[in-house]
Coordinates of C-alpha atoms in Angstrom, one line a residue:
M1 CA 73.0 -16.4 -36.6
F2 CA 71.4 -19.8 -35.7
C3 CA 73.1 -22.7 -34.5
E4 CA 72.9 -25.8 -36.8
N5 CA 73.1 -28.3 -34.1
C6 CA 70.5 -26.9 -31.4
G7 CA 68.8 -23.9 -33.3
C8 CA 69.9 -21.4 -30.7
E9 CA 70.2 -17.7 -31.9
N10 CA 73.9 -16.4 -31.4
P11 CA 75.5 -13.1 -32.3
N12 CA 76.8 -12.8 -36.0
D13 CA 80.3 -12.7 -35.0
A14 CA 80.1 -15.9 -32.4
A15 CA 82.5 -18.6 -33.4
F16 CA 80.8 -21.3 -31.2
C17 CA 77.2 -21.8 -30.0
Q18 CA 76.5 -20.2 -26.7
N19 CA 73.9 -23.0 -25.9
C20 CA 75.5 -26.3 -27.1
G21 CA 79.3 -25.2 -27.8
S22 CA 79.1 -26.3 -31.4
R23 CA 81.1 -24.5 -34.1
L24 CA 79.3 -22.1 -35.9
N25 CA 79.0 -22.2 -39.7
F26 CA 80.4 -18.9 -41.2
G27 CA 79.4 -19.9 -44.8
D28 CA 79.5 -23.1 -46.7
P29 CA 82.8 -24.0 -48.7
P30 CA 82.5 -24.5 -52.4
E31 CA 81.3 -27.8 -53.4
Q32 CA 84.1 -30.5 -54.3
A33 CA 83.7 -32.0 -57.7
P34 CA 83.6 -35.8 -57.4
V35 CA 86.8 -37.7 -58.9
N36 CA 86.0 -39.2 -62.3
G37 CA 82.7 -37.3 -62.1
Q38 CA 81.2 -40.0 -60.2
M39 CA 79.4 -40.2 -56.7
G40 CA 80.1 -43.2 -54.4
A41 CA 78.1 -46.0 -55.1
D42 CA 77.7 -46.9 -51.6
D43 CA 76.7 -43.3 -50.5
P44 CA 74.4 -41.5 -52.8
F45 CA 74.6 -38.4 -50.7
G46 CA 78.4 -38.0 -50.9
A47 CA 79.3 -39.3 -47.5
P48 CA 83.1 -40.1 -47.6
S49 CA 84.2 -43.5 -48.0
Y50 CA 87.8 -44.0 -46.9
G51 CA 89.2 -46.3 -49.5
M52 CA 92.5 -48.5 -49.1
P53 CA 95.4 -47.4 -51.4
D54 CA 97.3 -49.9 -53.5
D55 CA 100.9 -48.9 -52.3
G56 CA 100.8 -50.6 -48.9
P57 CA 99.0 -53.1 -46.8
Y58 CA 96.9 -50.6 -45.2
G59 CA 96.8 -48.1 -48.1
A60 CA 98.5 -45.1 -46.5
G61 CA 102.0 -45.7 -47.5
D62 CA 103.2 -44.4 -44.1
G63 CA 102.2 -47.3 -42.1
S64 CA 98.9 -45.7 -40.7
G65 CA 96.8 -47.7 -42.7
F66 CA 94.7 -44.6 -43.8
D67 CA 95.0 -42.1 -46.6
D68 CA 94.5 -38.8 -44.4
G69 CA 94.6 -36.6 -47.5
F70 CA 98.2 -35.4 -46.7
D71 CA 101.2 -36.3 -48.7
S72 CA 104.5 -37.7 -47.3
G73 CA 105.8 -34.1 -46.7
G74 CA 102.7 -33.0 -44.5
N75 CA 100.9 -31.1 -47.3
R76 CA 97.4 -31.6 -48.0
G77 CA 96.6 -33.5 -51.1
Y78 CA 95.3 -32.3 -54.3
D79 CA 92.4 -30.3 -52.8
G80 CA 93.2 -30.6 -49.0
G81 CA 90.2 -33.1 -48.5
F82 CA 89.6 -36.8 -48.1
T83 CA 89.4 -39.2 -51.0
G84 CA 86.7 -41.9 -50.9
E85 CA 86.9 -45.2 -52.1
N86 CA 85.3 -44.4 -55.2
G87 CA 87.6 -41.5 -55.9
M88 CA 85.5 -38.7 -54.5
S89 CA 87.2 -36.1 -52.1
Y90 CA 85.5 -34.4 -49.2
D91 CA 86.4 -31.7 -47.0
P92 CA 86.1 -33.0 -43.4
I93 CA 84.6 -29.7 -42.0
H94 CA 82.0 -29.5 -44.7
V95 CA 81.2 -33.3 -44.0
Q96 CA 80.7 -32.6 -40.3
R97 CA 78.4 -29.8 -41.1
V98 CA 76.2 -31.7 -43.5
E99 CA 75.8 -34.7 -41.2
R100 CA 75.0 -32.3 -38.3
S101 CA 72.5 -30.5 -40.2
K102 CA 70.7 -33.9 -41.3
K103 CA 70.6 -34.9 -37.6
T104 CA 69.6 -31.5 -35.8
K105 CA 68.1 -29.5 -38.5
P106 CA 66.5 -26.5 -36.5
K107 CA 62.8 -26.0 -36.5
E108 CA 61.7 -22.8 -37.8
K109 CA 59.6 -20.5 -35.5
R110 CA 56.4 -19.2 -37.2
K111 CA 55.1 -15.9 -36.0
L112 CA 51.2 -15.6 -35.5
T113 CA 49.5 -13.0 -37.7
K114 CA 47.3 -10.3 -36.1
K115 CA 44.3 -11.9 -37.5
A116 CA 45.2 -15.2 -36.0
K117 CA 46.0 -13.7 -32.6
A118 CA 42.5 -11.9 -32.7
G119 CA 40.8 -15.2 -33.5
I120 CA 42.3 -16.8 -30.6
I121 CA 41.4 -13.9 -28.3
A122 CA 37.9 -14.0 -29.4
G123 CA 37.5 -17.6 -29.0
C124 CA 38.7 -17.3 -25.4
V125 CA 36.3 -14.6 -24.6
L126 CA 33.3 -16.5 -26.2
V127 CA 34.2 -19.7 -24.0
V128 CA 34.4 -17.5 -21.0
A129 CA 31.1 -15.8 -21.9
V130 CA 29.2 -19.0 -22.5
L131 CA 30.3 -20.2 -19.1
A132 CA 29.3 -17.0 -17.4
F133 CA 26.0 -17.3 -19.2
V134 CA 25.3 -20.6 -18.0
V135 CA 26.3 -20.0 -14.5
A136 CA 24.2 -16.8 -14.4
G137 CA 21.2 -18.3 -16.0
R138 CA 21.2 -21.2 -13.5
M139 CA 21.6 -18.8 -10.7
V140 CA 18.9 -16.4 -11.9
T141 CA 16.2 -19.1 -12.6
S142 CA 17.0 -21.4 -9.6
P143 CA 13.6 -22.2 -8.1
E144 CA 15.0 -21.9 -4.6
R145 CA 16.3 -18.3 -5.4
I146 CA 12.7 -17.5 -6.8
V147 CA 11.0 -18.6 -3.4
R148 CA 13.7 -16.5 -1.5
Q149 CA 13.2 -13.4 -3.6
Y150 CA 9.3 -13.9 -3.2
M151 CA 9.5 -14.2 0.4
D152 CA 11.8 -11.1 0.7
A153 CA 9.3 -9.1 -1.2
L154 CA 6.4 -10.2 1.0
I155 CA 8.4 -9.4 4.2
Q156 CA 9.3 -5.9 2.7
S157 CA 5.6 -5.4 1.7
D158 CA 6.7 -5.0 -1.8
W159 CA 3.6 -6.2 -3.3
D160 CA 4.3 -5.3 -6.9
R161 CA 7.6 -7.4 -6.9
A162 CA 5.8 -10.1 -5.1
Y163 CA 3.0 -10.0 -7.8
S164 CA 5.6 -10.4 -10.5
Y165 CA 6.5 -14.0 -9.2
V166 CA 3.0 -15.3 -9.1
N167 CA 1.5 -17.6 -11.5
V168 CA -2.1 -16.3 -12.3
T169 CA -4.5 -15.7 -15.1
E170 CA -5.7 -12.2 -14.7
S171 CA -9.5 -11.5 -14.8
A172 CA -11.8 -9.0 -13.4
F173 CA -11.2 -10.3 -9.9
I174 CA -7.8 -11.9 -10.2
N175 CA -5.5 -8.9 -10.7
K176 CA -2.6 -7.0 -8.7
D177 CA -4.9 -4.6 -6.9
N178 CA -7.0 -7.7 -5.3
Y179 CA -3.7 -9.5 -4.7
I180 CA -2.2 -6.7 -2.7
K181 CA -5.4 -6.4 -0.8
M182 CA -5.2 -10.2 0.0
C183 CA -1.5 -9.7 1.2
E184 CA -2.3 -6.7 3.4
S185 CA -5.3 -8.3 4.9
S186 CA -3.1 -11.1 6.1
G187 CA -0.9 -8.8 8.3
N188 CA 1.8 -11.8 8.9
Y189 CA 4.6 -11.2 6.6
S190 CA 6.0 -8.0 7.9
Q191 CA 6.6 -9.7 11.2
I192 CA 9.0 -12.4 9.9
N193 CA 12.5 -11.7 10.7
N194 CA 14.3 -14.8 9.6
F195 CA 13.5 -17.9 7.5
E196 CA 15.0 -21.0 5.8
V197 CA 13.9 -22.6 2.4
T198 CA 13.9 -26.3 2.1
E199 CA 12.8 -28.1 -1.0
M200 CA 10.2 -30.8 -0.5
P201 CA 11.6 -34.3 -1.8
A202 CA 10.5 -35.3 -5.4
V203 CA 9.4 -38.8 -4.2
Y204 CA 6.2 -37.3 -3.1
A205 CA 5.5 -35.9 -6.6
N206 CA 2.3 -38.1 -7.1
D207 CA 0.9 -37.0 -3.8
S208 CA -2.0 -34.7 -3.9
S209 CA -0.1 -32.3 -1.6
G210 CA 2.0 -31.4 -4.9
Y211 CA 5.5 -31.9 -3.8
S212 CA 8.4 -31.4 -6.2
S213 CA 8.3 -33.0 -9.5
S214 CA 9.7 -32.1 -13.1
L215 CA 6.7 -29.5 -13.4
T216 CA 6.3 -28.4 -9.9
K217 CA 8.6 -27.5 -6.9
T218 CA 7.4 -27.2 -3.3
F219 CA 9.4 -25.5 -0.7
Q220 CA 8.8 -25.6 3.0
I221 CA 9.4 -22.1 4.6
S222 CA 10.6 -22.3 8.2
Y223 CA 10.5 -19.0 10.0
T224 CA 10.4 -17.0 13.1
T225 CA 8.6 -13.7 13.8
S226 CA 9.1 -10.7 16.0
E227 CA 6.1 -12.0 18.1
G228 CA 8.5 -14.6 19.4
S229 CA 5.9 -17.4 18.9
G230 CA 8.4 -20.1 18.1
L231 CA 9.3 -21.7 14.7
Q232 CA 6.4 -21.7 12.4
T233 CA 6.1 -23.1 8.8
M234 CA 4.4 -22.7 5.5
E235 CA 4.7 -24.0 2.1
V236 CA 5.3 -22.1 -1.3
S237 CA 4.8 -24.1 -4.5
L238 CA 6.2 -23.3 -7.9
I239 CA 4.9 -24.3 -11.2
R240 CA 7.0 -24.5 -14.4
Q241 CA 5.9 -22.2 -17.2
S242 CA 5.7 -23.2 -20.8
G243 CA 8.5 -21.0 -22.0
N244 CA 12.0 -20.6 -20.9
T245 CA 14.0 -17.8 -19.5
W246 CA 17.1 -16.5 -21.6
L247 CA 15.9 -19.3 -24.2
F248 CA 17.6 -22.1 -22.4
F249 CA 16.6 -22.2 -18.6
P250 CA 13.3 -23.3 -17.1
S251 CA 11.0 -20.6 -15.9
W252 CA 9.3 -20.8 -12.7
K253 CA 6.2 -19.1 -11.0
V254 CA 4.8 -19.1 -7.6
S255 CA 1.5 -20.9 -7.6
I256 CA -1.4 -19.1 -5.7
T257 CA -3.3 -21.7 -3.5
T258 CA -5.4 -19.0 -1.9
L259 CA -7.9 -19.2 -4.7
T260 CA -11.5 -20.1 -4.3
D261 CA -15.2 -20.0 -5.8
Y262 CA -17.8 -18.0 -4.2
T263 CA -21.7 -17.7 -4.5
L264 CA -23.7 -14.7 -3.9
Y265 CA -27.5 -14.4 -3.5
I266 CA -28.6 -11.0 -4.2
P267 CA -32.1 -9.7 -3.6
A268 CA -34.0 -9.9 -7.0
G269 CA -33.9 -6.7 -8.9
A270 CA -31.0 -5.3 -7.0
T271 CA -27.8 -4.2 -8.5
A272 CA -24.4 -5.4 -6.8
T273 CA -20.7 -4.9 -7.4
L274 CA -18.0 -7.0 -5.8
D275 CA -14.6 -5.3 -5.5
G276 CA -15.9 -2.6 -7.8
V277 CA -16.9 -5.3 -10.6
A278 CA -20.4 -5.1 -11.6
L279 CA -22.1 -8.5 -11.1
G280 CA -24.1 -8.8 -14.4
D281 CA -25.6 -11.6 -16.5
D282 CA -22.0 -13.1 -17.3
Y283 CA -21.9 -14.3 -13.4
K284 CA -25.7 -14.9 -13.0
N285 CA -26.7 -18.6 -12.4
S286 CA -30.2 -18.8 -13.6
S287 CA -30.8 -22.3 -12.3
N288 CA -30.3 -21.3 -8.8
S289 CA -32.2 -18.0 -8.9
D290 CA -35.7 -17.3 -8.0
E291 CA -38.5 -14.6 -7.6
Y292 CA -36.7 -13.4 -4.5
Y293 CA -33.0 -13.8 -5.2
D294 CA -30.6 -13.6 -8.0
C295 CA -27.8 -16.1 -7.9
Y296 CA -24.3 -15.0 -8.9
K297 CA -21.2 -17.5 -9.1
I298 CA -17.6 -16.2 -8.9
S299 CA -15.3 -19.1 -10.3
T300 CA -11.9 -17.7 -9.1
L301 CA -11.5 -15.3 -6.2
F302 CA -8.6 -14.5 -3.6
Q303 CA -9.2 -15.5 -0.2
G304 CA -9.6 -12.8 2.2
S305 CA -11.6 -9.5 2.6
H306 CA -13.8 -8.4 -0.3
E307 CA -16.2 -5.5 -0.5
L308 CA -19.8 -6.0 -1.7
H309 CA -21.9 -2.9 -2.6
M310 CA -25.7 -3.3 -3.4
E311 CA -28.3 -1.0 -4.5
A312 CA -32.0 -1.5 -5.2
D313 CA -35.0 0.7 -5.8
Y314 CA -36.7 2.0 -2.6
C315 CA -33.6 0.8 -0.5
D316 CA -30.8 2.6 1.0
P317 CA -27.3 1.4 -0.4
V318 CA -25.5 -1.2 1.5
D319 CA -21.9 -2.0 1.7
V320 CA -20.9 -5.5 3.2
Q321 CA -17.3 -6.6 4.1
L322 CA -16.9 -10.2 3.3
D323 CA -14.4 -12.4 4.6
V324 CA -14.0 -15.3 2.0
Q325 CA -11.7 -18.2 3.4
T326 CA -13.6 -21.6 2.3
S327 CA -13.7 -22.6 -1.1
G328 CA -17.5 -23.1 -2.3
S329 CA -18.8 -20.9 0.4
S330 CA -21.7 -18.5 -0.1
Y331 CA -23.5 -15.3 1.0
T332 CA -27.1 -14.3 1.1
A333 CA -27.7 -10.5 1.2
D334 CA -30.7 -10.2 3.5
N335 CA -29.8 -7.0 4.9
L336 CA -31.0 -4.6 2.4
S337 CA -33.0 -1.9 4.2
Y338 CA -35.7 0.0 2.6
S339 CA -35.1 3.7 2.8
Q340 CA -37.2 5.7 5.3
E341 CA -38.6 7.7 2.2
T342 CA -40.1 4.5 1.1
I343 CA -41.6 3.5 4.5
N344 CA -43.1 7.0 4.6
S345 CA -44.6 6.8 1.4
L346 CA -46.1 3.4 2.1
V347 CA -47.5 4.7 5.4
E348 CA -49.2 7.6 3.7
N349 CA -50.7 5.2 1.1
A350 CA -51.9 2.9 3.9
S351 CA -53.6 5.9 5.5
Q352 CA -55.2 6.9 2.3
M353 CA -56.5 3.2 1.8
I354 CA -58.1 3.3 5.3
Q355 CA -60.0 6.5 4.6
A356 CA -61.0 5.2 1.1
V357 CA -62.3 1.9 2.3
Y358 CA -64.4 3.3 5.1
G359 CA -65.7 6.2 3.0
A360 CA -66.7 3.7 0.2
A361 CA -68.3 1.5 2.7
L362 CA -70.3 4.2 4.5
Q363 CA -71.5 5.5 0.8
S364 CA -72.6 2.0 -0.1
Q365 CA -70.2 2.2 -3.1
D366 CA -68.9 -0.9 -5.0
Y367 CA -65.6 -2.5 -4.2
S368 CA -64.2 -1.4 -7.7
T369 CA -63.9 2.2 -6.3
V370 CA -61.1 1.0 -4.0
Q371 CA -59.6 -2.1 -5.7
N372 CA -56.6 -0.2 -7.4
Y373 CA -55.2 -0.2 -4.0
F374 CA -54.7 -3.9 -3.9
S375 CA -52.7 -6.4 -5.8
S376 CA -54.0 -7.5 -9.3
D377 CA -53.7 -11.2 -8.3
A378 CA -57.0 -12.7 -8.6
Q379 CA -57.1 -14.5 -5.1
I380 CA -55.9 -11.3 -3.4
Q381 CA -58.7 -9.4 -5.2
T382 CA -61.4 -11.9 -4.1
S383 CA -59.9 -11.8 -0.5
M384 CA -60.0 -8.0 -0.4
R385 CA -63.4 -7.8 -1.9
R386 CA -64.9 -9.9 0.8
R387 CA -63.2 -7.9 3.5
F388 CA -64.6 -4.7 2.1
E389 CA -68.3 -6.0 1.9
S390 CA -67.8 -7.2 5.5
I391 CA -66.9 -3.7 6.6
Q392 CA -70.0 -2.3 4.6
D393 CA -72.3 -4.6 6.3
D394 CA -71.2 -3.5 9.8
F395 CA -71.6 0.1 8.9
I396 CA -75.0 -0.1 7.6
R397 CA -77.4 -2.5 9.1
E398 CA -80.8 -3.7 8.1
D399 CA -82.6 -1.9 11.0
G400 CA -81.2 1.4 9.8
S401 CA -78.7 1.6 12.7
G402 CA -75.0 1.8 11.9
V403 CA -72.0 4.1 11.4
M404 CA -73.0 7.5 10.0
S405 CA -69.5 8.7 9.7
I406 CA -65.9 8.1 10.7
T407 CA -62.7 10.2 10.8
C408 CA -59.2 9.0 11.3
S409 CA -56.3 11.0 12.8
N410 CA -52.9 10.7 14.1
V411 CA -52.0 7.9 11.7
T412 CA -48.5 6.5 12.4
G413 CA -46.7 3.6 10.8
W414 CA -43.5 1.7 10.6
E415 CA -41.8 -1.2 9.1
S416 CA -42.3 -4.4 10.9
Y417 CA -40.9 -7.0 8.5
S418 CA -39.4 -6.8 5.0
Q419 CA -38.0 -9.1 2.5
S420 CA -37.1 -8.9 -1.1
Q421 CA -39.8 -6.8 -2.8
Q422 CA -42.2 -7.2 0.1
I423 CA -42.7 -4.8 3.1
E424 CA -45.1 -5.2 6.1
I425 CA -46.3 -2.0 7.8
E426 CA -47.7 -1.7 11.1
M427 CA -50.2 1.2 11.8
D428 CA -51.8 2.9 14.6
Y429 CA -54.4 5.5 14.4
D430 CA -57.0 7.4 16.3
F431 CA -60.7 7.6 15.0
T432 CA -64.0 9.5 15.9
S433 CA -67.1 7.7 14.9
E434 CA -70.7 9.0 14.8
Y435 CA -73.2 6.2 14.9
T436 CA -76.8 5.2 15.8
H437 CA -78.3 2.5 17.7
Y438 CA -81.6 1.6 19.4
T439 CA -82.3 2.0 23.0
G440 CA -85.1 0.9 25.2
Y441 CA -87.8 -1.8 24.6
G442 CA -91.2 -1.9 23.1
S443 CA -92.8 1.5 22.7
S444 CA -89.9 3.2 24.3
R445 CA -87.5 1.9 22.0
K446 CA -85.8 4.5 19.9
L447 CA -83.0 5.4 17.6
E448 CA -80.2 7.4 19.2
T449 CA -77.0 8.9 17.7
E450 CA -73.7 8.8 19.7
T451 CA -70.2 9.7 19.0
E452 CA -67.3 7.4 20.0
S453 CA -63.6 8.1 20.0
G454 CA -61.0 5.5 20.2
S455 CA -57.8 4.0 18.6
D456 CA -57.1 1.0 16.6
S457 CA -54.4 -0.9 14.8
L458 CA -53.9 -2.9 11.8
Y459 CA -51.0 -4.3 9.4
V460 CA -50.8 -3.9 5.8
T461 CA -48.5 -5.9 3.7
Y462 CA -47.0 -4.6 0.5
T463 CA -45.7 -6.4 -2.4
L464 CA -43.7 -4.7 -5.4
E465 CA -45.7 -5.5 -8.6
N466 CA -44.5 -4.2 -12.0
G467 CA -42.5 -1.4 -10.2
E468 CA -45.5 -0.5 -7.9
W469 CA -46.2 -1.2 -4.3
K470 CA -49.5 -2.9 -4.0
I471 CA -51.4 -4.2 -0.9
S472 CA -51.4 -8.1 -0.8
D473 CA -52.8 -8.4 2.6
T474 CA -54.3 -6.3 5.4
S475 CA -56.2 -6.6 8.7
I476 CA -58.4 -3.7 8.2
D477 CA -61.9 -4.0 9.8
A478 CA -64.6 -1.7 11.2
P479 CA -63.6 0.0 14.3
Y480 CA -65.2 -1.1 17.6
Y481 CA -68.2 1.0 18.7
F482 CA -71.0 0.4 21.1
Y483 CA -74.7 -0.2 20.2

C-alpha cells in the first residue's frame, strides 16, 4: 500500500505511513449526494463550505457558532458529515483525503524495459570504445613514438622493422636489401645504450634544414654509446603521408636523407652491374659517353658501400667496392685488366708479324703481303707501308750487299700499358742474321758473308677494331749488323 501523502510503500495492514506518519487510506467511502442535487457555487470540486444556520447568531444553535454536523444530543446529523453553505454535506475524512491527494499525488515509478536497458548499456559501451579508439590512435600514430620505435629497431639491428618506418620509393637500387647493407656498414647503432628524443621547434619550418611543420617533423636524437665518447646527436625527420592511419590519424614515415646520385664511367664495350643490377641503356648517359668510356648515371642511391662488377672481352672480371658518401660524386673504372691469355695471344701475334715483315722484305715482296697485321685506318696503313719499305731497303742494297737471312728466337713480350680497347706490348727477342758486305779496297775489294747474332727489342701497340686486335703502331726496324 502506498501513502497518498509521500508515496512511500507500506505493508497492506499498516494504519499509518512509516515514512511521514499520515493515516493510510483503507478504501474510499461512498460518495455523498449533494443536497438539492447541487454543487457549491463557490467550490466546483465539492470542497466543504461551512454555512451559518438561521437559528442563532452563529448558526450552531448551541452557542458554538458552527454547525458541526451533530445534533443537540451528540448524534451525527443526517449523514454524519458536514453541510456546506449551499446545502451539500461532506465526510471530513474524505475531504482530508481528497485535499491531500491533490497536494501530494505520488509519482508513479516506471520500470525500464529490457530493450531500453540494453540500449543504454550499448550507448555507454560505444562512448567508451570511441574514447579508447581516439586515445589509442593518437598514441600509435604519435610522431615521437614512431621516432622512438625506429631508433629501437636500429639499436636492436632489427632491419626489417626499421625499414617498415622509412619513406622510400622502391626501385632497382632503393630496396630493403640495400637499406640493410647501408645500416650494417654504418656500424654505429648497436653501440647506442641510451637516447632522448626532442622535437625541433616549428618556428624553423621554412628553414632549409627542414624543422617541424604541418607536413614534416624533425627530431633531435641525443644519445650515448658504450664507447663512452660523450653525448652525441643526430637528426631524424618525418614526412606526413598522403593517407591516414585508421582513417582519422595522420600517418608519418622516416625521411631517408642518406640518398645520393652517382655517376659511373665504364670502359666502352664492358658490361657492369651495380649491387647486382645490370647497367643497361636505361642508365646510360650518351651525351657524356665517348669512344673509350660509357657513362652511366644512377639518380638515387643509398650512401654507403656498393659493389661494382665489370666484365669485358679479353679482360679478367673485376669487382670493386665503392664507398658512396657525397651526392654527385663519380667513379671511373680504369682498373680493368686484360687477361694473361689475351696478352699471350698478342705476343704470339707480334712474333708472327716480325717474322712476316722480315721475310717479305728479304724476298722483295710487296707490302700488301703483310698489311693485314695492321689497322685498316688509312693513315696507319700509310705509316706501316713506309716502315716496311725502309726495312726492305736496309736488307737489300744496290751494290748487292745486304741481309741474306734472319731468324728470330726467344721472343718474349708483356703488357706495358693498356687502356680501353688498347694494349701496348713490349718485346725482346734474339736473332741470327746472315749477311754480305764488301771488304778491302780497289782490286782487293771483295764481297764477304758473315753471320751476326744479337738481341733487339721493340714495342707493338694493338687497338681493338671490329672485335679484332690490329697493330696501330710499332717500332720494328732492321736489326743492327756490321758491314
